[in-house]
Amino acid sequence: MVVAKPLSSHVHSLSACDDSDIPQASLPAPQAVLDAMRTLQDSGANVSATPPITAVALGLTIYQWDKPFLVTFGNGTSSLSNHYVYLGPLLGKTAILNSCTHTVLSVPDVNSRGFDVLFSKSMRCFIWNDDGDLIVEAPIDKENRLYYVDLQLLLLEDLTPSGGCTDRA
């Protein structure tokens, strides 16, 4: 079991925008990288999303969707995504959005891959794989009452559920 420690509580809001101007591959400021590595759990997001600096910081390949994809969030905002990165078996194809300052984990998208996410009355978030193994346990951020997990904990390849993964076309 991996226990995630709470990270900085600074939260940026997501707003509707187009991600057509993916930045050139240059190393971002250290705080921007730390913010991007904070993964916020969003039960209302239709797909996981991340800022472009995640791809740069992790040296990932950026792919283009076959057609632009509308990403919606639990707070009612949406953004058009033209690009994605693959963030492992749990997050899968993750939309790149300039409007994101943190990585957003889409709970329904993760559920479709065979993982369970639970927000408990003890103010903790748990993620289990299909075999029932606890992958992550994270406390609520007491300042803003949101759940964050370090993105690097979610990128491990051995998180794959035994029943196989599904992924967006």
Tab-separated table of N, CA and C in Angstrom, residues 7-11 38 141 143-144 148:
chain	number	residue	atom	x	y	z
A	7	LEU	N	-0.144	17.457	-0.510
A	7	LEU	CA	0.786	18.376	-1.135
A	7	LEU	C	0.316	19.801	-0.901
A	8	SER	N	0.959	20.751	-1.525
A	8	SER	CA	0.574	22.154	-1.399
A	8	SER	C	-0.911	22.317	-1.677
A	9	SER	N	-1.564	23.226	-0.983
A	9	SER	CA	-3.013	23.378	-1.127
A	9	SER	C	-3.410	24.454	-2.127
A	10	HIS	N	-2.468	24.965	-2.889
A	10	HIS	CA	-2.794	26.010	-3.861
A	10	HIS	C	-3.521	25.391	-5.045
A	11	VAL	N	-4.746	25.808	-5.322
A	11	VAL	CA	-5.555	25.247	-6.389
A	11	VAL	C	-5.894	26.331	-7.396
A	38	ARG	N	0.378	17.135	-9.049
A	38	ARG	CA	-0.707	16.934	-8.090
A	38	ARG	C	-1.926	16.477	-8.873
A	141	ASP	N	-7.299	17.247	1.490
A	141	ASP	CA	-6.559	18.465	1.784
A	141	ASP	C	-7.479	19.299	2.679
A	143	GLU	N	-7.385	22.293	3.772
A	143	GLU	CA	-7.614	23.704	3.443
A	143	GLU	C	-8.673	23.878	2.357
A	144	ASN	N	-8.628	23.047	1.307
A	144	ASN	CA	-9.580	23.252	0.209
A	144	ASN	C	-10.571	22.090	0.044
A	148	TYR	N	-5.954	14.918	-3.385
A	148	TYR	CA	-4.834	14.933	-4.324
A	148	TYR	C	-3.957	13.712	-4.105
